[in-house]
């Protein structure tokens, strides 16, 4: 579709008529670009005044874009209005490795290693609370939902590498999130005391 471009992380819109991708320009500027999926022609470009890094942009069923935003070493998930380009942070930026945001209904799913093991979490857009969706022994990554929204698919890490796994998507069965995990821990301090 394109040539002589520096586009990464493409994602198809729900109608498959548009593609959102991240452009890393030769001037080291990062932009979100919307392309026509048939012609490859650029339809929109969202400038990035602070030159934040955008990661894993994904369309929602409402034709909005959700992406991880990295700025000054901190990450958050942002919702981007496709018409205006206006951006809304879902929560305050954190020092956490969050990735692959997927919006469905009232939830934005993403994976995070906040507990020391990557698992999938859900951010409730109504209550602004986080819950833990998976509880895998070695890690769960890259969430996606079935078309009917009843099944969660993800990569389950095992001794054989990443395997495709699925489970019912049932918000009533989500695990409560331990908010204390968001507080920075200085592990070296404990080590010094032990010495």
CSV table of C-alpha atoms in Angstrom, one decimal:
chain,number,residue,atom,x,y,z
A,1,UNK,CA,0.0,0.0,0.0
A,2,UNK,CA,2.8,2.4,0.8
A,3,UNK,CA,6.4,2.9,-0.2
A,4,UNK,CA,9.3,5.0,1.1
A,5,UNK,CA,7.5,5.4,4.4
A,6,UNK,CA,8.3,4.7,8.0
A,7,UNK,CA,5.0,3.3,9.2
A,8,UNK,CA,4.6,0.7,11.9
A,9,UNK,CA,1.9,-1.0,14.0
A,10,UNK,CA,-0.9,-0.9,11.4
A,11,UNK,CA,-4.5,-1.5,12.6
A,12,UNK,CA,-7.6,-1.9,10.5
A,13,UNK,CA,-10.8,0.0,11.3
A,14,UNK,CA,-14.0,-1.9,12.1
A,15,UNK,CA,-15.2,-1.4,8.5
A,16,UNK,CA,-11.7,-2.3,7.1
A,17,UNK,CA,-11.8,0.9,5.1
A,18,UNK,CA,-9.1,2.7,7.1
A,19,UNK,CA,-5.8,1.9,8.6
A,20,UNK,CA,-4.2,3.7,11.6
A,21,UNK,CA,-0.4,3.4,11.8
A,22,UNK,CA,2.5,5.1,13.6
A,23,UNK,CA,4.9,7.2,11.5
A,24,UNK,CA,8.5,7.8,12.6
A,25,UNK,CA,9.7,10.5,10.4
A,26,UNK,CA,13.2,11.2,9.2
A,27,UNK,CA,13.1,14.3,11.5
A,28,UNK,CA,12.5,11.9,14.5
A,29,UNK,CA,8.9,13.2,14.9
A,30,UNK,CA,6.2,10.7,15.7
A,31,UNK,CA,2.7,11.0,14.2
A,32,UNK,CA,-0.4,8.9,14.0
A,33,UNK,CA,-1.5,8.6,10.4
A,34,UNK,CA,-4.8,7.3,9.0
A,35,UNK,CA,-4.7,5.8,5.5
A,36,UNK,CA,-7.3,4.6,3.0
A,37,UNK,CA,-7.0,0.8,3.1
A,38,UNK,CA,-7.6,0.4,-0.6
A,39,UNK,CA,-5.4,3.2,-2.0
A,40,UNK,CA,-2.9,3.6,0.8
A,41,UNK,CA,-3.4,7.4,0.5
A,42,UNK,CA,-3.1,9.4,3.7
A,43,UNK,CA,-6.4,10.7,4.9
A,44,UNK,CA,-5.5,12.3,8.3
A,45,UNK,CA,-2.4,13.0,10.3
A,46,UNK,CA,-2.4,13.7,14.0
A,47,UNK,CA,0.5,15.9,15.0
A,48,UNK,CA,2.3,15.2,18.2
A,49,UNK,CA,3.6,18.5,19.7
A,50,UNK,CA,5.4,16.8,22.7
A,51,UNK,CA,6.7,14.0,20.4
A,52,UNK,CA,5.4,11.3,22.6
A,53,UNK,CA,5.9,7.7,21.5
A,54,UNK,CA,2.6,6.0,20.5
A,55,UNK,CA,2.5,2.2,20.8
A,56,UNK,CA,-0.1,-0.4,19.5
A,57,UNK,CA,-2.9,1.9,18.2
A,58,UNK,CA,-6.2,0.0,17.9
A,59,UNK,CA,-9.6,1.0,16.7
A,60,UNK,CA,-12.7,0.7,18.8
A,61,UNK,CA,-16.1,-0.3,17.6
A,62,UNK,CA,-17.1,3.4,18.0
A,63,UNK,CA,-14.5,4.4,15.4
A,64,UNK,CA,-12.1,5.8,18.0
A,65,UNK,CA,-8.4,4.9,18.4
A,66,UNK,CA,-6.9,3.6,21.7
A,67,UNK,CA,-3.1,3.6,22.0
A,68,UNK,CA,-0.4,3.4,24.6
A,69,UNK,CA,1.4,6.7,25.0
A,70,UNK,CA,4.9,6.9,26.3
A,71,UNK,CA,6.2,10.3,27.4
A,72,UNK,CA,9.0,11.1,29.8
A,73,UNK,CA,9.4,7.5,30.8
A,74,UNK,CA,5.8,7.1,31.8
A,75,UNK,CA,2.9,5.3,30.0
A,76,UNK,CA,-0.8,5.7,29.8
A,77,UNK,CA,-3.6,4.6,27.5
A,78,UNK,CA,-5.2,7.4,25.4
A,79,UNK,CA,-8.4,7.6,23.5
A,80,UNK,CA,-8.1,9.6,20.3
A,81,UNK,CA,-11.1,11.1,18.5
A,82,UNK,CA,-10.7,10.4,14.8
A,83,UNK,CA,-12.6,13.5,13.7
A,84,UNK,CA,-10.9,16.1,15.8
A,85,UNK,CA,-7.7,14.4,16.9
A,86,UNK,CA,-8.4,15.3,20.5
A,87,UNK,CA,-6.7,13.0,22.9
A,88,UNK,CA,-8.0,11.8,26.4
A,89,UNK,CA,-5.8,10.0,28.9
A,90,UNK,CA,-7.6,7.2,30.6
A,91,UNK,CA,-5.5,7.4,33.7
A,92,UNK,CA,-2.4,9.3,35.0
A,93,UNK,CA,0.8,8.2,33.4
A,94,UNK,CA,2.6,5.4,35.3
A,95,UNK,CA,6.0,3.7,35.3
A,96,UNK,CA,4.6,0.4,34.1
A,97,UNK,CA,5.0,-1.7,30.9
A,98,UNK,CA,1.5,-1.6,29.5
A,99,UNK,CA,0.8,-2.8,26.0
A,100,UNK,CA,-1.9,-3.8,23.4
A,101,UNK,CA,-5.0,-1.8,24.4
A,102,UNK,CA,-8.2,-3.2,23.1
A,103,UNK,CA,-11.5,-1.5,23.8
A,104,UNK,CA,-14.8,-3.5,24.0
A,105,UNK,CA,-18.0,-2.2,25.6
A,106,UNK,CA,-17.1,-0.4,28.9
A,107,UNK,CA,-13.6,-2.0,29.1
A,108,UNK,CA,-10.2,-1.4,27.8
A,109,UNK,CA,-8.1,-4.5,28.0
A,110,UNK,CA,-4.3,-4.5,28.0
A,111,UNK,CA,-1.4,-6.5,29.2
A,112,UNK,CA,1.0,-5.4,32.0
A,113,UNK,CA,3.8,-6.9,34.0
A,114,UNK,CA,3.0,-4.8,37.1
A,115,UNK,CA,2.9,-7.8,39.4
A,116,UNK,CA,6.1,-9.3,38.1
A,117,UNK,CA,4.3,-11.6,35.7
A,118,UNK,CA,2.5,-10.2,32.6
A,119,UNK,CA,-1.2,-10.7,32.7
A,120,UNK,CA,-4.2,-9.1,31.1
A,121,UNK,CA,-6.0,-6.3,32.9
A,122,UNK,CA,-9.3,-4.4,32.3
A,123,UNK,CA,-9.8,-0.7,32.8
A,124,UNK,CA,-13.5,0.1,33.4
A,125,UNK,CA,-14.4,3.3,31.6
A,126,UNK,CA,-17.4,4.0,33.8
A,127,UNK,CA,-15.9,3.3,37.3
A,128,UNK,CA,-12.3,4.1,36.4
A,129,UNK,CA,-11.2,1.0,38.2
A,130,UNK,CA,-8.7,-1.6,37.1
A,131,UNK,CA,-9.3,-5.4,37.4
A,132,UNK,CA,-7.1,-8.4,36.6
A,133,UNK,CA,-8.6,-10.6,33.9
A,134,UNK,CA,-6.1,-13.4,33.6
A,135,UNK,CA,-3.9,-15.2,36.2
A,136,UNK,CA,-1.4,-17.1,34.2
A,137,UNK,CA,1.6,-18.7,35.7
A,138,UNK,CA,4.2,-17.5,33.2
A,139,UNK,CA,2.4,-14.6,31.4
A,140,UNK,CA,-0.6,-13.7,29.2
A,141,UNK,CA,-0.2,-11.2,26.4
A,142,UNK,CA,-2.0,-9.6,23.4
A,143,UNK,CA,-5.7,-9.7,24.3
A,144,UNK,CA,-8.4,-9.7,21.7
A,145,UNK,CA,-12.1,-10.5,21.9
A,146,UNK,CA,-14.4,-12.6,19.7
A,147,UNK,CA,-16.9,-10.8,17.5
A,148,UNK,CA,-19.7,-11.6,20.0
A,149,UNK,CA,-17.6,-10.4,22.9
A,150,UNK,CA,-18.0,-13.6,24.8
A,151,UNK,CA,-14.5,-15.1,24.4
A,152,UNK,CA,-11.1,-13.6,25.2
A,153,UNK,CA,-8.2,-14.8,23.1
A,154,UNK,CA,-4.6,-14.2,24.1
A,155,UNK,CA,-1.1,-15.5,24.0
A,156,UNK,CA,-0.3,-17.8,27.0
A,157,UNK,CA,3.4,-18.2,27.7
A,158,UNK,CA,4.7,-21.6,28.5
A,159,UNK,CA,7.9,-23.6,28.3
A,160,UNK,CA,7.1,-24.1,24.6
A,161,UNK,CA,6.8,-20.4,24.0
A,162,UNK,CA,3.6,-18.5,23.2
A,163,UNK,CA,0.5,-20.5,22.7
A,164,UNK,CA,-3.0,-19.3,21.7
A,165,UNK,CA,-5.4,-19.6,24.6
A,166,UNK,CA,-9.0,-18.6,25.2
A,167,UNK,CA,-11.3,-18.2,28.1
A,168,UNK,CA,-14.9,-16.9,28.6
A,169,UNK,CA,-14.9,-13.1,28.9
A,170,UNK,CA,-16.9,-12.6,32.1
A,171,UNK,CA,-16.4,-9.3,33.9
A,172,UNK,CA,-18.1,-10.7,37.0
A,173,UNK,CA,-15.2,-13.1,37.4
A,174,UNK,CA,-12.4,-10.4,37.1
A,175,UNK,CA,-10.0,-10.4,40.1
A,176,UNK,CA,-9.6,-7.2,42.2
A,177,UNK,CA,-6.5,-5.2,41.4
A,178,UNK,CA,-4.0,-4.6,44.1
A,179,UNK,CA,-3.5,-0.8,44.0
A,180,UNK,CA,-0.3,-1.1,46.1
A,181,UNK,CA,1.4,-2.5,43.0
A,182,UNK,CA,1.3,1.1,41.6
A,183,UNK,CA,3.5,2.4,44.3
A,184,UNK,CA,7.3,2.3,43.5
A,185,UNK,CA,9.3,-0.2,45.4
A,186,UNK,CA,13.0,0.4,46.1
A,187,UNK,CA,14.2,-3.2,46.2
A,188,UNK,CA,17.8,-2.2,46.7
A,189,UNK,CA,16.8,-0.6,50.1
A,190,UNK,CA,15.8,-4.0,51.5
A,191,UNK,CA,19.0,-5.6,50.1
A,192,UNK,CA,21.1,-3.0,51.9
A,193,UNK,CA,19.3,-3.6,55.1
A,194,UNK,CA,19.8,-7.4,54.8
A,195,UNK,CA,23.5,-6.9,54.2
